[in-house]
PDB file of C-alpha atoms in Angstrom:
ATOM      1  CA  UNK A   1      20.666  28.393  10.300  1.00 49.00           C
ATOM      2  CA  UNK A   2      17.049  28.557   9.134  1.00 53.00           C
ATOM      3  CA  UNK A   3      17.435  25.276   7.248  1.00 56.00           C
ATOM      4  CA  UNK A   4      18.788  23.604  10.397  1.00 59.00           C
ATOM      5  CA  UNK A   5      15.897  24.971  12.476  1.00 61.00           C
ATOM      6  CA  UNK A   6      13.362  23.711   9.932  1.00 68.00           C
ATOM      7  CA  UNK A   7      14.959  20.268   9.932  1.00 69.00           C
ATOM      8  CA  UNK A   8      14.830  20.214  13.737  1.00 76.00           C
ATOM      9  CA  UNK A   9      11.094  20.916  13.578  1.00 77.00           C
ATOM     10  CA  UNK A  10      10.550  17.928  11.306  1.00 74.00           C
ATOM     11  CA  UNK A  11      12.679  15.690  13.540  1.00 79.00           C
ATOM     12  CA  UNK A  12      10.740  16.771  16.640  1.00 82.00           C
ATOM     13  CA  UNK A  13       7.439  16.188  14.847  1.00 80.00           C
ATOM     14  CA  UNK A  14       8.593  12.723  13.746  1.00 79.00           C
ATOM     15  CA  UNK A  15       9.690  11.806  17.291  1.00 82.00           C
ATOM     16  CA  UNK A  16       6.332  12.911  18.691  1.00 84.00           C
ATOM     17  CA  UNK A  17       4.488  10.929  16.005  1.00 83.00           C
ATOM     18  CA  UNK A  18       6.574   7.829  16.727  1.00 83.00           C
ATOM     19  CA  UNK A  19       5.580   8.061  20.392  1.00 85.00           C
ATOM     20  CA  UNK A  20       1.886   8.418  19.553  1.00 85.00           C
ATOM     21  CA  UNK A  21       2.182   5.676  16.945  1.00 82.00           C
ATOM     22  CA  UNK A  22       3.567   3.282  19.560  1.00 84.00           C
ATOM     23  CA  UNK A  23       1.166   4.168  22.388  1.00 83.00           C
ATOM     24  CA  UNK A  24      -2.249   4.480  20.722  1.00 81.00           C
ATOM     25  CA  UNK A  25      -2.576   0.839  19.514  1.00 81.00           C
ATOM     26  CA  UNK A  26      -1.659  -0.424  22.986  1.00 79.00           C
ATOM     27  CA  UNK A  27      -4.183   1.874  24.651  1.00 79.00           C
ATOM     28  CA  UNK A  28      -7.021   0.501  22.523  1.00 76.00           C
ATOM     29  CA  UNK A  29      -9.482  -1.795  24.322  1.00 73.00           C
ATOM     30  CA  UNK A  30      -9.211  -5.458  23.473  1.00 68.00           C
ATOM     31  CA  UNK A  31      -6.360  -7.805  22.749  1.00 68.00           C
ATOM     32  CA  UNK A  32      -4.929  -8.717  19.315  1.00 73.00           C
ATOM     33  CA  UNK A  33      -4.912 -12.414  20.136  1.00 73.00           C
ATOM     34  CA  UNK A  34      -8.645 -12.462  20.748  1.00 66.00           C
ATOM     35  CA  UNK A  35      -9.088 -11.754  17.036  1.00 58.00           C
ATOM     36  CA  UNK A  36      -6.476 -14.122  15.602  1.00 55.00           C
ATOM     37  CA  UNK A  37      -9.045 -16.540  14.146  1.00 47.00           C
ATOM     38  CA  UNK A  38     -11.878 -14.068  13.647  1.00 48.00           C
ATOM     39  CA  UNK A  39     -13.238 -12.128  10.683  1.00 49.00           C
ATOM     40  CA  UNK A  40     -13.287  -8.301  10.726  1.00 50.00           C
ATOM     41  CA  UNK A  41     -13.177  -8.096  14.506  1.00 45.00           C
ATOM     42  CA  UNK A  42     -15.936 -10.633  15.244  1.00 51.00           C
ATOM     43  CA  UNK A  43     -14.744 -13.061  17.898  1.00 46.00           C
ATOM     44  CA  UNK A  44     -15.240 -16.641  16.745  1.00 46.00           C
ATOM     45  CA  UNK A  45     -12.987 -18.385  19.237  1.00 48.00           C
ATOM     46  CA  UNK A  46     -11.370 -17.533  22.547  1.00 57.00           C
ATOM     47  CA  UNK A  47      -7.845 -18.685  23.316  1.00 62.00           C
ATOM     48  CA  UNK A  48      -6.922 -20.168  26.639  1.00 67.00           C
ATOM     49  CA  UNK A  49      -4.894 -17.905  28.905  1.00 70.00           C
ATOM     50  CA  UNK A  50      -1.737 -19.982  28.431  1.00 73.00           C
ATOM     51  CA  UNK A  51      -2.061 -19.645  24.644  1.00 70.00           C
ATOM     52  CA  UNK A  52      -2.447 -15.876  24.938  1.00 74.00           C
ATOM     53  CA  UNK A  53       0.646 -15.686  27.146  1.00 76.00           C
ATOM     54  CA  UNK A  54       2.572 -17.768  24.603  1.00 78.00           C
ATOM     55  CA  UNK A  55       1.598 -15.430  21.749  1.00 75.00           C
ATOM     56  CA  UNK A  56       2.450 -12.347  23.789  1.00 78.00           C
ATOM     57  CA  UNK A  57       5.894 -13.748  24.565  1.00 79.00           C
ATOM     58  CA  UNK A  58       6.440 -14.603  20.884  1.00 77.00           C
ATOM     59  CA  UNK A  59       5.637 -11.041  19.762  1.00 75.00           C
ATOM     60  CA  UNK A  60       7.412  -9.416  22.703  1.00 78.00           C
ATOM     61  CA  UNK A  61       4.203  -7.957  24.134  1.00 76.00           C
ATOM     62  CA  UNK A  62       4.809  -9.496  27.569  1.00 77.00           C
ATOM     63  CA  UNK A  63       7.717  -7.116  28.200  1.00 82.00           C
ATOM     64  CA  UNK A  64       7.409  -3.744  29.982  1.00 81.00           C
ATOM     65  CA  UNK A  65       6.261  -0.839  27.829  1.00 83.00           C
ATOM     66  CA  UNK A  66       9.707   0.787  27.916  1.00 86.00           C
ATOM     67  CA  UNK A  67      11.349  -2.390  26.642  1.00 85.00           C
ATOM     68  CA  UNK A  68       8.738  -2.710  23.870  1.00 84.00           C
ATOM     69  CA  UNK A  69       9.341   0.899  22.836  1.00 84.00           C
ATOM     70  CA  UNK A  70      13.103   0.286  22.761  1.00 85.00           C
ATOM     71  CA  UNK A  71      12.680  -2.755  20.523  1.00 85.00           C
ATOM     72  CA  UNK A  72      10.295  -0.795  18.278  1.00 84.00           C
ATOM     73  CA  UNK A  73      12.800   2.038  17.748  1.00 87.00           C
ATOM     74  CA  UNK A  74      15.686  -0.396  17.308  1.00 87.00           C
ATOM     75  CA  UNK A  75      13.817  -2.324  14.619  1.00 84.00           C
ATOM     76  CA  UNK A  76      12.801   0.913  12.871  1.00 85.00           C
ATOM     77  CA  UNK A  77      16.443   1.986  12.676  1.00 85.00           C
ATOM     78  CA  UNK A  78      17.108  -1.317  10.896  1.00 85.00           C
ATOM     79  CA  UNK A  79      14.239  -0.625   8.500  1.00 83.00           C
ATOM     80  CA  UNK A  80      12.172  -3.439   9.994  1.00 83.00           C
ATOM     81  CA  UNK A  81       8.465  -2.650  10.488  1.00 85.00           C
ATOM     82  CA  UNK A  82       7.840  -6.068  12.023  1.00 84.00           C
ATOM     83  CA  UNK A  83       5.382  -8.871  11.226  1.00 86.00           C
ATOM     84  CA  UNK A  84       1.624  -8.553  11.097  1.00 86.00           C
ATOM     85  CA  UNK A  85       0.054 -10.445  13.995  1.00 82.00           C
ATOM     86  CA  UNK A  86      -3.079 -11.322  12.029  1.00 82.00           C
ATOM     87  CA  UNK A  87      -1.826 -11.696   8.439  1.00 83.00           C
ATOM     88  CA  UNK A  88       1.469 -13.433   9.361  1.00 83.00           C
ATOM     89  CA  UNK A  89       3.397 -11.387   6.790  1.00 87.00           C
ATOM     90  CA  UNK A  90       5.975  -8.646   6.878  1.00 89.00           C
ATOM     91  CA  UNK A  91       4.296  -5.285   7.389  1.00 90.00           C
ATOM     92  CA  UNK A  92       6.524  -3.761   4.711  1.00 90.00           C
ATOM     93  CA  UNK A  93       5.287  -6.344   2.166  1.00 91.00           C
ATOM     94  CA  UNK A  94       1.634  -5.673   3.038  1.00 91.00           C
ATOM     95  CA  UNK A  95       2.187  -1.922   2.608  1.00 92.00           C
ATOM     96  CA  UNK A  96       3.935  -2.377  -0.738  1.00 91.00           C
ATOM     97  CA  UNK A  97       1.130  -4.659  -1.985  1.00 90.00           C
ATOM     98  CA  UNK A  98      -1.538  -2.062  -1.150  1.00 90.00           C
ATOM     99  CA  UNK A  99       0.469   1.065  -1.909  1.00 89.00           C
ATOM    100  CA  UNK A 100      -0.149   1.125  -5.663  1.00 89.00           C
ATOM    101  CA  UNK A 101      -3.919   1.225  -5.206  1.00 91.00           C
ATOM    102  CA  UNK A 102      -3.779   4.169  -2.792  1.00 91.00           C
ATOM    103  CA  UNK A 103      -1.194   6.112  -4.787  1.00 90.00           C
ATOM    104  CA  UNK A 104      -3.250   5.726  -7.952  1.00 92.00           C
ATOM    105  CA  UNK A 105      -6.387   7.368  -6.528  1.00 92.00           C
ATOM    106  CA  UNK A 106      -4.406   9.978  -4.544  1.00 91.00           C
ATOM    107  CA  UNK A 107      -2.287  11.134  -7.496  1.00 91.00           C
ATOM    108  CA  UNK A 108      -5.228  11.034  -9.925  1.00 92.00           C
ATOM    109  CA  UNK A 109      -7.455  13.002  -7.544  1.00 92.00           C
ATOM    110  CA  UNK A 110      -4.679  15.526  -6.851  1.00 90.00           C
ATOM    111  CA  UNK A 111      -4.212  16.348 -10.529  1.00 91.00           C
ATOM    112  CA  UNK A 112      -7.945  16.472 -11.259  1.00 92.00           C
ATOM    113  CA  UNK A 113      -8.749  18.686  -8.271  1.00 91.00           C
ATOM    114  CA  UNK A 114      -5.884  21.042  -9.149  1.00 89.00           C
ATOM    115  CA  UNK A 115      -6.785  21.167 -12.845  1.00 90.00           C
ATOM    116  CA  UNK A 116     -10.495  21.897 -12.445  1.00 92.00           C
ATOM    117  CA  UNK A 117     -10.186  23.936  -9.256  1.00 90.00           C
ATOM    118  CA  UNK A 118      -7.610  26.286 -10.783  1.00 88.00           C
ATOM    119  CA  UNK A 119      -9.506  26.507 -14.090  1.00 87.00           C
ATOM    120  CA  UNK A 120     -12.766  27.512 -12.402  1.00 91.00           C
ATOM    121  CA  UNK A 121     -10.866  29.832 -10.058  1.00 88.00           C
ATOM    122  CA  UNK A 122      -9.352  31.620 -13.049  1.00 83.00           C
ATOM    123  CA  UNK A 123     -12.752  32.029 -14.709  1.00 85.00           C
ATOM    124  CA  UNK A 124     -14.289  33.292 -11.482  1.00 87.00           C
ATOM    125  CA  UNK A 125     -11.470  35.805 -10.947  1.00 84.00           C
ATOM    126  CA  UNK A 126     -11.711  37.093 -14.515  1.00 79.00           C
ATOM    127  CA  UNK A 127     -15.457  37.686 -14.154  1.00 84.00           C
ATOM    128  CA  UNK A 128     -15.218  38.910 -10.554  1.00 84.00           C
ATOM    129  CA  UNK A 129     -18.513  40.255  -9.228  1.00 83.00           C
ATOM    130  CA  UNK A 130     -20.614  38.740 -11.999  1.00 88.00           C
ATOM    131  CA  UNK A 131     -23.446  36.233 -11.539  1.00 89.00           C
ATOM    132  CA  UNK A 132     -21.138  33.467 -12.765  1.00 89.00           C
ATOM    133  CA  UNK A 133     -18.527  34.394 -10.154  1.00 87.00           C
ATOM    134  CA  UNK A 134     -21.124  34.408  -7.359  1.00 89.00           C
ATOM    135  CA  UNK A 135     -22.530  31.043  -8.450  1.00 92.00           C
ATOM    136  CA  UNK A 136     -19.106  29.382  -8.681  1.00 90.00           C
ATOM    137  CA  UNK A 137     -18.037  30.905  -5.376  1.00 89.00           C
ATOM    138  CA  UNK A 138     -21.148  29.568  -3.635  1.00 90.00           C
ATOM    139  CA  UNK A 139     -20.799  26.085  -5.148  1.00 90.00           C
ATOM    140  CA  UNK A 140     -17.116  25.629  -4.363  1.00 90.00           C
ATOM    141  CA  UNK A 141     -17.287  27.109  -0.858  1.00 88.00           C
ATOM    142  CA  UNK A 142     -20.138  24.697  -0.084  1.00 88.00           C
ATOM    143  CA  UNK A 143     -18.222  21.814  -1.695  1.00 87.00           C
ATOM    144  CA  UNK A 144     -15.083  22.522   0.323  1.00 84.00           C
ATOM    145  CA  UNK A 145     -17.074  22.069   3.556  1.00 85.00           C
ATOM    146  CA  UNK A 146     -18.319  18.564   2.693  1.00 86.00           C
ATOM    147  CA  UNK A 147     -15.983  15.745   3.848  1.00 87.00           C
ATOM    148  CA  UNK A 148     -14.710  13.331   1.226  1.00 87.00           C
ATOM    149  CA  UNK A 149     -16.384  10.266   2.731  1.00 87.00           C
ATOM    150  CA  UNK A 150     -19.804  11.964   2.615  1.00 90.00           C
ATOM    151  CA  UNK A 151     -19.265  12.895  -1.037  1.00 91.00           C
ATOM    152  CA  UNK A 152     -18.275   9.272  -1.586  1.00 89.00           C
ATOM    153  CA  UNK A 153     -21.501   7.998  -0.008  1.00 91.00           C
ATOM    154  CA  UNK A 154     -23.585  10.320  -2.198  1.00 92.00           C
ATOM    155  CA  UNK A 155     -21.759   9.164  -5.336  1.00 92.00           C
ATOM    156  CA  UNK A 156     -22.060   5.530  -4.250  1.00 91.00           C
ATOM    157  CA  UNK A 157     -25.832   5.712  -3.758  1.00 91.00           C
ATOM    158  CA  UNK A 158     -26.401   7.737  -6.931  1.00 91.00           C
ATOM    159  CA  UNK A 159     -24.074   6.323  -9.573  1.00 91.00           C
ATOM    160  CA  UNK A 160     -23.432   2.798  -8.272  1.00 88.00           C
ATOM    161  CA  UNK A 161     -26.515   1.683  -6.333  1.00 88.00           C
ATOM    162  CA  UNK A 162     -29.245   3.523  -8.277  1.00 89.00           C
ATOM    163  CA  UNK A 163     -27.937   4.186 -11.787  1.00 88.00           C
ATOM    164  CA  UNK A 164     -25.549   1.189 -11.747  1.00 87.00           C
ATOM    165  CA  UNK A 165     -23.033   3.031 -13.918  1.00 89.00           C
ATOM    166  CA  UNK A 166     -20.091   1.964 -11.737  1.00 89.00           C
ATOM    167  CA  UNK A 167     -19.280  -0.980  -9.448  1.00 87.00           C
ATOM    168  CA  UNK A 168     -20.386  -0.775  -5.832  1.00 85.00           C
ATOM    169  CA  UNK A 169     -17.047  -1.737  -4.307  1.00 83.00           C
ATOM    170  CA  UNK A 170     -13.603  -3.188  -4.808  1.00 82.00           C
ATOM    171  CA  UNK A 171     -10.675  -2.366  -7.037  1.00 81.00           C
ATOM    172  CA  UNK A 172     -11.317  -4.885  -9.798  1.00 80.00           C
ATOM    173  CA  UNK A 173     -13.805  -7.555 -10.831  1.00 78.00           C
ATOM    174  CA  UNK A 174     -13.127 -10.825  -9.039  1.00 73.00           C
ATOM    175  CA  UNK A 175     -12.382 -14.037 -10.919  1.00 66.00           C
ATOM    176  CA  UNK A 176     -11.530 -12.072 -14.046  1.00 65.00           C
ATOM    177  CA  UNK A 177      -7.781 -12.735 -14.184  1.00 61.00           C
ATOM    178  CA  UNK A 178      -8.025 -14.243 -17.658  1.00 59.00           C
ATOM    179  CA  UNK A 179      -9.148 -11.038 -19.373  1.00 64.00           C
ATOM    180  CA  UNK A 180      -7.003  -9.053 -21.764  1.00 72.00           C
ATOM    181  CA  UNK A 181      -4.615  -6.371 -20.559  1.00 77.00           C
ATOM    182  CA  UNK A 182      -6.799  -3.609 -22.033  1.00 80.00           C
ATOM    183  CA  UNK A 183      -9.936  -4.953 -20.358  1.00 78.00           C
ATOM    184  CA  UNK A 184      -8.217  -5.366 -16.981  1.00 80.00           C
ATOM    185  CA  UNK A 185      -6.964  -1.781 -17.177  1.00 83.00           C
ATOM    186  CA  UNK A 186     -10.442  -0.542 -18.102  1.00 85.00           C
ATOM    187  CA  UNK A 187     -11.931  -2.567 -15.256  1.00 83.00           C
ATOM    188  CA  UNK A 188      -9.533  -1.088 -12.674  1.00 86.00           C
ATOM    189  CA  UNK A 189     -10.112   2.459 -13.918  1.00 90.00           C
ATOM    190  CA  UNK A 190     -13.876   1.920 -13.776  1.00 90.00           C
ATOM    191  CA  UNK A 191     -13.630   0.783 -10.146  1.00 89.00           C
ATOM    192  CA  UNK A 192     -11.446   3.801  -9.321  1.00 90.00           C
ATOM    193  CA  UNK A 193     -13.683   6.479 -10.895  1.00 92.00           C
ATOM    194  CA  UNK A 194     -15.924   7.078  -7.866  1.00 93.00           C
ATOM    195  CA  UNK A 195     -13.145   7.025  -5.220  1.00 93.00           C
ATOM    196  CA  UNK A 196     -11.036   9.420  -7.322  1.00 93.00           C
ATOM    197  CA  UNK A 197     -14.021  11.695  -7.952  1.00 93.00           C
ATOM    198  CA  UNK A 198     -14.858  11.777  -4.234  1.00 93.00           C
ATOM    199  CA  UNK A 199     -11.340  12.852  -3.285  1.00 92.00           C
ATOM    200  CA  UNK A 200     -11.061  15.314  -6.161  1.00 92.00           C
ATOM    201  CA  UNK A 201     -14.378  17.034  -5.389  1.00 92.00           C
ATOM    202  CA  UNK A 202     -13.497  17.326  -1.705  1.00 90.00           C
ATOM    203  CA  UNK A 203     -10.249  19.159  -2.508  1.00 89.00           C
ATOM    204  CA  UNK A 204     -11.342  21.091  -5.599  1.00 90.00           C
ATOM    205  CA  UNK A 205     -12.840  23.917  -3.564  1.00 88.00           C
ATOM    206  CA  UNK A 206      -9.493  24.645  -1.891  1.00 88.00           C
ATOM    207  CA  UNK A 207      -7.773  25.074  -5.258  1.00 89.00           C
ATOM    208  CA  UNK A 208     -10.658  27.202  -6.517  1.00 90.00           C
ATOM    209  CA  UNK A 209     -10.518  29.609  -3.560  1.00 88.00           C
ATOM    210  CA  UNK A 210      -6.719  29.838  -3.650  1.00 86.00           C
ATOM    211  CA  UNK A 211      -6.494  30.400  -7.410  1.00 84.00           C
ATOM    212  CA  UNK A 212      -9.353  32.910  -7.382  1.00 86.00           C
ATOM    213  CA  UNK A 213      -7.710  34.973  -4.621  1.00 84.00           C
ATOM    214  CA  UNK A 214      -4.298  34.847  -6.340  1.00 82.00           C
ATOM    215  CA  UNK A 215      -5.713  35.750  -9.746  1.00 80.00           C
ATOM    216  CA  UNK A 216      -7.742  38.678  -8.403  1.00 80.00           C
ATOM    217  CA  UNK A 217      -4.514  40.228  -7.082  1.00 78.00           C
ATOM    218  CA  UNK A 218      -2.722  39.651 -10.380  1.00 75.00           C
ATOM    219  CA  UNK A 219      -5.589  40.922 -12.554  1.00 71.00           C
ATOM    220  CA  UNK A 220      -5.164  44.415 -11.109  1.00 68.00           C
ATOM    221  CA  UNK A 221      -1.541  44.633 -12.271  1.00 71.00           C
ATOM    222  CA  UNK A 222      -0.582  47.078 -15.007  1.00 66.00           C
ATOM    223  CA  UNK A 223       0.756  44.440 -17.397  1.00 65.00           C
ATOM    224  CA  UNK A 224      -2.633  42.641 -17.405  1.00 66.00           C
ATOM    225  CA  UNK A 225      -4.394  45.907 -18.293  1.00 64.00           C
ATOM    226  CA  UNK A 226      -1.836  46.423 -21.046  1.00 66.00           C
ATOM    227  CA  UNK A 227      -2.493  42.919 -22.406  1.00 64.00           C
ATOM    228  CA  UNK A 228      -6.234  43.592 -22.446  1.00 64.00           C
ATOM    229  CA  UNK A 229      -5.728  46.943 -24.206  1.00 65.00           C
ATOM    230  CA  UNK A 230      -3.758  45.190 -26.950  1.00 65.00           C
ATOM    231  CA  UNK A 231      -6.892  43.256 -27.834  1.00 63.00           C
ATOM    232  CA  UNK A 232      -5.607  39.833 -26.759  1.00 63.00           C
ATOM    233  CA  UNK A 233      -8.249  37.146 -26.382  1.00 67.00           C
ATOM    234  CA  UNK A 234      -9.638  36.574 -22.903  1.00 63.00           C
ATOM    235  CA  UNK A 235      -8.301  33.044 -22.522  1.00 63.00           C
ATOM    236  CA  UNK A 236      -4.788  34.181 -23.513  1.00 67.00           C
ATOM    237  CA  UNK A 237      -4.810  37.053 -21.015  1.00 67.00           C
ATOM    238  CA  UNK A 238      -6.121  34.777 -18.312  1.00 68.00           C
ATOM    239  CA  UNK A 239      -4.172  31.549 -18.758  1.00 66.00           C
ATOM    240  CA  UNK A 240      -0.935  32.846 -20.326  1.00 63.00           C
ATOM    241  CA  UNK A 241      -0.272  36.240 -18.794  1.00 61.00           C
ATOM    242  CA  UNK A 242      -2.131  36.125 -15.474  1.00 68.00           C
ATOM    243  CA  UNK A 243      -2.004  32.499 -14.364  1.00 67.00           C
ATOM    244  CA  UNK A 244       1.741  31.956 -14.739  1.00 67.00           C
ATOM    245  CA  UNK A 245       2.354  34.847 -12.333  1.00 68.00           C
ATOM    246  CA  UNK A 246      -0.113  33.530  -9.735  1.00 68.00           C
ATOM    247  CA  UNK A 247       1.029  29.899  -9.676  1.00 71.00           C
ATOM    248  CA  UNK A 248       3.449  30.022  -6.726  1.00 71.00           C
ATOM    249  CA  UNK A 249       0.949  29.408  -3.906  1.00 74.00           C
ATOM    250  CA  UNK A 250      -0.869  26.822  -6.020  1.00 77.00           C
ATOM    251  CA  UNK A 251       2.288  24.819  -6.731  1.00 76.00           C
ATOM    252  CA  UNK A 252       3.236  24.664  -3.068  1.00 75.00           C
ATOM    253  CA  UNK A 253      -0.361  23.849  -2.123  1.00 78.00           C
ATOM    254  CA  UNK A 254      -0.323  20.937  -4.573  1.00 80.00           C
ATOM    255  CA  UNK A 255       2.461  19.145  -2.696  1.00 78.00           C
ATOM    256  CA  UNK A 256       0.983  19.904   0.713  1.00 77.00           C
ATOM    257  CA  UNK A 257      -2.371  18.701  -0.568  1.00 80.00           C
ATOM    258  CA  UNK A 258      -0.851  15.334  -1.510  1.00 78.00           C
ATOM    259  CA  UNK A 259      -0.328  14.661   2.187  1.00 75.00           C
ATOM    260  CA  UNK A 260      -3.895  15.696   2.993  1.00 78.00           C
ATOM    261  CA  UNK A 261      -5.142  13.405   0.233  1.00 83.00           C
ATOM    262  CA  UNK A 262      -3.543  10.419   1.991  1.00 83.00           C
ATOM    263  CA  UNK A 263      -5.731  11.046   5.013  1.00 81.00           C
ATOM    264  CA  UNK A 264      -8.815  11.476   2.854  1.00 84.00           C
ATOM    265  CA  UNK A 265      -8.022   8.254   1.007  1.00 87.00           C
ATOM    266  CA  UNK A 266      -8.292   6.293   4.270  1.00 87.00           C
ATOM    267  CA  UNK A 267     -11.964   7.290   4.602  1.00 88.00           C
ATOM    268  CA  UNK A 268     -12.876   7.094   0.911  1.00 90.00           C
ATOM    269  CA  UNK A 269     -11.328   3.648   0.473  1.00 90.00           C
ATOM    270  CA  UNK A 270     -13.490   2.299   3.269  1.00 89.00           C
ATOM    271  CA  UNK A 271     -16.636   3.738   1.680  1.00 89.00           C
ATOM    272  CA  UNK A 272     -15.929   1.884  -1.575  1.00 90.00           C
ATOM    273  CA  UNK A 273     -14.028  -1.081  -0.088  1.00 90.00           C
ATOM    274  CA  UNK A 274     -11.150  -0.054  -2.327  1.00 90.00           C
ATOM    275  CA  UNK A 275      -8.126  -2.324  -1.669  1.00 90.00           C
ATOM    276  CA  UNK A 276      -5.632   0.345  -0.585  1.00 89.00           C
ATOM    277  CA  UNK A 277      -3.903   1.258   2.651  1.00 89.00           C
ATOM    278  CA  UNK A 278      -7.091   2.785   4.058  1.00 88.00           C
ATOM    279  CA  UNK A 279      -9.067  -0.468   4.065  1.00 89.00           C
ATOM    280  CA  UNK A 280      -6.030  -2.317   5.361  1.00 90.00           C
ATOM    281  CA  UNK A 281      -5.748   0.205   8.210  1.00 88.00           C
ATOM    282  CA  UNK A 282      -9.397  -0.418   9.108  1.00 87.00           C
ATOM    283  CA  UNK A 283      -8.828  -4.179   9.173  1.00 85.00           C
ATOM    284  CA  UNK A 284      -5.707  -3.741  11.288  1.00 86.00           C
ATOM    285  CA  UNK A 285      -7.629  -1.644  13.826  1.00 85.00           C
ATOM    286  CA  UNK A 286     -10.494  -4.153  13.902  1.00 81.00           C
ATOM    287  CA  UNK A 287      -8.029  -6.979  14.551  1.00 81.00           C
ATOM    288  CA  UNK A 288      -5.955  -4.924  17.010  1.00 82.00           C
ATOM    289  CA  UNK A 289      -2.933  -5.771  14.845  1.00 84.00           C
ATOM    290  CA  UNK A 290      -0.436  -3.498  16.617  1.00 85.00           C
ATOM    291  CA  UNK A 291       2.480  -3.890  14.228  1.00 87.00           C
ATOM    292  CA  UNK A 292       0.363  -3.367  11.121  1.00 89.00           C
ATOM    293  CA  UNK A 293      -1.352  -0.287  12.597  1.00 89.00           C
ATOM    294  CA  UNK A 294       2.042   1.175  13.492  1.00 88.00           C
ATOM    295  CA  UNK A 295       3.517   0.429  10.075  1.00 90.00           C
ATOM    296  CA  UNK A 296       0.698   1.935   8.009  1.00 90.00           C
ATOM    297  CA  UNK A 297       0.313   4.993  10.245  1.00 88.00           C
ATOM    298  CA  UNK A 298       4.064   5.627  10.225  1.00 88.00           C
ATOM    299  CA  UNK A 299       4.263   5.278   6.452  1.00 88.00           C
ATOM    300  CA  UNK A 300       1.410   7.737   5.894  1.00 86.00           C
ATOM    301  CA  UNK A 301       2.937  10.161   8.372  1.00 85.00           C
ATOM    302  CA  UNK A 302       6.294  10.079   6.614  1.00 85.00           C
ATOM    303  CA  UNK A 303       4.539  10.763   3.294  1.00 86.00           C
ATOM    304  CA  UNK A 304       2.761  13.795   4.791  1.00 82.00           C
ATOM    305  CA  UNK A 305       5.972  15.178   6.337  1.00 82.00           C
ATOM    306  CA  UNK A 306       7.905  14.551   3.114  1.00 83.00           C
ATOM    307  CA  UNK A 307       5.291  16.388   1.036  1.00 82.00           C
ATOM    308  CA  UNK A 308       5.309  19.349   3.446  1.00 79.00           C
ATOM    309  CA  UNK A 309       9.099  19.471   3.351  1.00 78.00           C
ATOM    310  CA  UNK A 310       9.096  19.269  -0.433  1.00 78.00           C
ATOM    311  CA  UNK A 311       6.523  22.070  -0.579  1.00 74.00           C
ATOM    312  CA  UNK A 312       8.854  24.237   1.545  1.00 73.00           C
ATOM    313  CA  UNK A 313      11.752  23.510  -0.800  1.00 73.00           C
ATOM    314  CA  UNK A 314       9.693  24.275  -3.906  1.00 71.00           C
ATOM    315  CA  UNK A 315       8.470  27.535  -2.388  1.00 68.00           C
ATOM    316  CA  UNK A 316      12.064  28.641  -1.751  1.00 69.00           C
ATOM    317  CA  UNK A 317      13.237  27.595  -5.196  1.00 68.00           C
ATOM    318  CA  UNK A 318      10.471  29.517  -6.973  1.00 63.00           C
ATOM    319  CA  UNK A 319      11.563  32.955  -5.813  1.00 52.00           C
ATOM    320  CA  UNK A 320       8.793  35.576  -6.132  1.00 51.00           C
ATOM    321  CA  UNK A 321      11.449  38.090  -7.236  1.00 48.00           C
ATOM    322  CA  UNK A 322      11.861  36.089 -10.445  1.00 41.00           C
ATOM    323  CA  UNK A 323       8.224  36.737 -11.257  1.00 43.00           C
ATOM    324  CA  UNK A 324       8.662  40.442 -10.591  1.00 44.00           C
ATOM    325  CA  UNK A 325      11.668  40.600 -12.910  1.00 42.00           C
ATOM    326  CA  UNK A 326       9.658  38.934 -15.692  1.00 39.00           C
ATOM    327  CA  UNK A 327       7.020  41.664 -15.566  1.00 47.00           C
TER     328      UNK A 327
END
């Protein structure tokens, strides 16, 4: 019964998102056909009214809103996201071409933020009340309040523009297709360092606060005091005995955080002109490319809902009573 109710919630959320996804692009000022031969939203030529009507009829935008919505849902049920008005390609192909770039920085940032956030949270919890704990708490609370795009701008000005340690923008060096496989991989990683770091730093504070709170509760348990009294080393008490019994909320947060990272990637990619879904979304909005906006937004929404659903499933599978029995 509970599983059915939870599934109904996701279905209702998806239906609401589909409605918003269809309406918002059409409520935006401007017309997609004004930008057909322009660059990044700058109008270079204006079509005659008869040409605009012809394009609207071709893409089905001359029909009533209800009829357009019906066609949109019908095509979605077939797995068809439509054709991009500006790029003249299937939306699904455009998403697949850009997906690898976005997934790379999202997954990398997720693991880095979890790794360092949990590690510092464990240290802070172990030395609760000390000067180190207060310093870490201040730093990570402050860091968690700074949006990812602002962190990205700071990193861009410092490490790319001033120090010139990393490239200013892009995902790879242009006109370098002839390089070796190792060099191309190094080049792509070098371009991804600042975007990944921006996302990771923005989310690291959340893992720190969650792990610190969870560890503080666990550190007061009798079995931790017993481990300390046996003379075990601090790192063994902390990372072997305490951490494994405080991981449940962190594991579920990891999957939920993956969805949040997708939203952060949209902003960070535009700061660094990184060639992922975020920069493509910006171009689609600038060009008023309705079908491309709908496709990218829907894809990201499905990823977020899927991660939240998976987090729910993981939480139920990792029963807290198992942890109690192991103590």
